[in-house]
XYZ file of C-alpha atoms in Angstrom:
88
model
C 18.145 0.538 30.401
C 14.605 -0.038 29.300
C 14.077 -0.282 26.028
C 13.507 2.825 23.460
C 9.540 3.972 22.042
C 8.752 3.642 18.479
C 9.400 7.334 17.785
C 12.706 7.378 19.181
C 13.372 3.879 17.851
C 12.221 5.698 14.358
C 14.591 9.143 15.741
C 17.491 6.645 16.297
C 17.296 4.548 12.759
C 16.874 7.880 10.790
C 19.824 9.965 12.283
C 21.820 6.358 11.338
C 20.755 6.877 7.690
C 22.081 10.646 7.933
C 24.996 8.786 9.053
C 24.930 6.763 6.399
C 24.932 9.467 3.969
C 27.334 11.642 5.355
C 30.338 8.931 5.148
C 29.002 7.909 2.100
C 28.970 10.784 0.238
C 32.466 12.363 2.199
C 34.333 8.691 0.221
C 32.862 9.228 -2.832
C 33.940 13.003 -2.971
C 29.970 14.168 -2.844
C 30.638 16.363 0.158
C 33.218 18.312 2.131
C 35.006 18.368 -0.957
C 38.335 20.725 -0.770
C 35.848 23.248 -3.295
C 33.581 25.206 -0.407
C 30.492 23.940 0.316
C 27.930 26.610 1.781
C 30.759 29.067 1.652
C 33.160 27.016 4.152
C 36.274 24.782 2.774
C 37.167 21.566 4.665
C 40.640 19.811 4.870
C 41.321 16.204 4.647
C 41.353 16.028 8.702
C 38.008 18.365 8.426
C 36.586 15.352 6.468
C 38.603 12.174 8.672
C 37.420 13.910 11.621
C 33.652 13.741 10.251
C 33.874 10.453 8.865
C 35.674 8.988 12.129
C 32.220 10.309 14.686
C 30.264 9.494 12.350
C 31.527 5.627 12.341
C 32.058 5.500 15.950
C 28.000 6.778 16.187
C 26.898 4.401 14.315
C 28.732 1.795 16.667
C 26.744 2.827 19.234
C 23.733 2.988 17.822
C 24.861 -0.445 15.917
C 25.296 -2.031 19.510
C 21.543 -1.524 21.445
C 20.266 -4.629 21.436
C 16.401 -3.339 21.442
C 16.619 -2.821 17.488
C 14.029 -5.647 16.862
C 13.906 -6.730 12.917
C 15.679 -3.188 11.709
C 18.427 -4.323 8.978
C 21.984 -2.991 10.041
C 23.764 -4.419 6.622
C 23.718 -0.548 5.683
C 25.073 0.525 9.362
C 28.189 -2.197 9.155
C 28.804 -1.076 5.942
C 29.268 2.365 6.658
C 30.864 1.583 9.508
C 33.484 -0.606 7.675
C 33.564 1.717 4.653
C 33.980 4.194 7.620
C 37.321 2.805 8.954
C 38.851 1.806 6.220
C 38.702 5.431 4.890
C 41.634 7.566 5.131
C 41.503 11.074 3.464
C 43.314 12.894 1.716
């Protein structure tokens, strides 16, 4: 597969940032808490699924080999935290 363009890299890195924020916020209880959010009520299974899917996304994106000098520290930390998360 050809390397991504700079615009594609930026878009992908931004999307990774969104996944990192979501994982961090769910774990901290700041998103998808038991209370209603935007008219929706979330269960522990919903939170676990959301974290698991975002961890999978980060793992897939991190494995790409054309990142150049982008730091993956926050990505690695979010993957580790997400894998250790058990919704309750």
